[in-house]
Amino acid sequence: METIDIEEIQELMREEEYLAICQGDDSVAEEALENARIYVQAVAESYGIEYDEADSVLRLAVKKRALAELYIYAAEWTTAEQYKSQAAQILSPLAPVAEGILASKSAGYTAAGRTDWQGYR
């Protein structure tokens, strides 16, 4: 599988939206795609995962983040937030679990009961 190109991003959008955002300048989409790669690579590396665009999960995250970057460029904040959220949701299962932290915290506490509670015996 090759690296993601702007044609793949175009396929995820309606043609008129792509044209309205980029206005015939594909460098806008190229910059959005590069920003998405940088973001996903940084997140993956922070999780201890090697960045590889052949990985289907990372590939999908890059595409979603690239769409977010395009909508940010177009000042379509609501749509951009939706795509940013989707990219984050795709990446979140890859995050390492902090087992030491979770194991050291008590999930609950049970105290022994008393026989004389409010007069009940």
Coordinates of C-alpha atoms in Angstrom, one line a residue:
M1 CA 0.0 0.0 0.0
E2 CA 1.3 3.4 -1.0
T3 CA 1.3 6.6 0.9
I4 CA -2.0 8.5 0.9
D5 CA -2.4 11.0 -1.9
I6 CA -4.8 13.9 -2.3
E7 CA -6.9 11.9 -4.7
E8 CA -7.9 9.6 -1.8
I9 CA -8.9 12.7 0.2
Q10 CA -10.9 14.0 -2.7
E11 CA -12.8 10.7 -2.9
L12 CA -14.0 11.2 0.7
M13 CA -15.6 14.6 -0.2
R14 CA -18.2 15.8 -2.6
E15 CA -16.5 17.3 -5.6
E16 CA -18.1 20.7 -5.1
E17 CA -16.9 20.9 -1.4
Y18 CA -13.4 20.0 -2.4
L19 CA -13.4 22.7 -5.2
A20 CA -15.0 25.3 -2.8
I21 CA -12.3 24.7 -0.2
C22 CA -9.2 24.4 -2.4
Q23 CA -10.4 26.7 -5.2
G24 CA -8.3 24.8 -7.8
D25 CA -5.2 24.9 -5.7
D26 CA -4.2 21.3 -4.8
S27 CA -1.4 22.6 -2.5
V28 CA -4.2 23.3 0.0
A29 CA -5.1 19.6 0.2
E30 CA -1.4 18.6 0.1
E31 CA -0.7 20.8 3.1
A32 CA -3.7 19.5 5.0
L33 CA -2.5 15.9 4.3
E34 CA 1.0 16.7 5.4
N35 CA -0.4 18.3 8.6
A36 CA -2.5 15.2 9.2
R37 CA 0.5 12.9 8.7
I38 CA 2.6 14.9 11.2
Y39 CA -0.3 14.8 13.8
V40 CA -1.0 11.1 13.5
Q41 CA 2.8 10.3 13.5
A42 CA 3.2 12.2 16.7
V43 CA 0.3 10.5 18.4
A44 CA 1.4 7.1 17.2
E45 CA 5.0 7.6 18.4
S46 CA 3.7 8.9 21.8
Y47 CA 1.9 5.6 22.1
G48 CA 5.1 3.7 21.2
I49 CA 3.8 2.7 17.8
E50 CA 5.9 3.0 14.6
Y51 CA 4.2 5.2 12.1
D52 CA 3.4 3.3 8.9
E53 CA 0.8 4.5 6.4
A54 CA 0.3 0.9 5.3
D55 CA -1.3 0.3 8.7
S56 CA -5.0 0.5 8.0
V57 CA -5.9 2.2 11.4
L58 CA -3.2 4.9 11.0
R59 CA -4.2 5.3 7.4
L60 CA -7.8 5.9 8.3
A61 CA -6.8 8.3 11.1
V62 CA -4.6 10.3 8.6
K63 CA -7.5 10.6 6.2
K64 CA -10.0 11.8 8.9
R65 CA -7.4 14.3 10.2
A66 CA -6.7 15.5 6.7
L67 CA -10.4 16.2 6.2
A68 CA -10.4 18.1 9.5
E69 CA -7.5 20.2 8.3
L70 CA -9.3 21.0 5.1
Y71 CA -12.4 22.1 7.0
I72 CA -10.3 24.1 9.4
Y73 CA -8.8 25.9 6.4
A74 CA -12.4 26.6 5.2
A75 CA -13.4 27.8 8.7
E76 CA -16.1 25.1 8.9
W77 CA -15.4 24.6 12.6
T78 CA -18.3 22.2 13.3
T79 CA -17.4 19.8 10.5
A80 CA -13.7 20.1 11.3
E81 CA -14.4 19.2 15.0
Q82 CA -16.4 16.1 13.8
Y83 CA -13.4 14.8 11.7
K84 CA -10.9 15.7 14.5
S85 CA -13.0 13.7 16.9
Q86 CA -13.3 10.7 14.5
A87 CA -9.5 10.7 14.1
A88 CA -9.0 10.8 17.8
Q89 CA -11.5 7.9 18.3
I90 CA -9.7 5.9 15.7
L91 CA -6.4 6.4 17.5
S92 CA -7.6 6.1 21.1
P93 CA -7.6 2.2 21.3
L94 CA -3.9 2.3 20.4
A95 CA -3.0 4.2 23.5
P96 CA -1.1 2.1 26.1
V97 CA -3.0 1.1 29.2
A98 CA -1.4 2.4 32.4
E99 CA -1.7 -0.9 34.3
G100 CA 0.4 0.2 37.2
I101 CA -1.8 3.2 37.8
L102 CA -5.0 1.3 37.5
A103 CA -3.9 -1.6 39.6
S104 CA -2.7 0.7 42.4
K105 CA -6.0 2.5 42.9
S106 CA -8.8 1.0 44.9
A107 CA -12.0 0.6 43.0
G108 CA -14.0 0.6 46.2
Y109 CA -14.0 0.1 49.9
T110 CA -16.3 -2.1 52.0
A111 CA -16.5 -1.6 55.8
A112 CA -17.7 -4.2 58.2
G113 CA -21.3 -3.7 59.3
R114 CA -22.3 -3.0 62.9
T115 CA -25.1 -4.9 64.6
D116 CA -26.4 -1.8 66.4
W117 CA -26.9 0.4 63.4
Q118 CA -29.8 2.8 64.3
G119 CA -31.1 0.4 66.8
Y120 CA -31.4 -2.6 64.5
R121 CA -30.1 -5.8 65.8

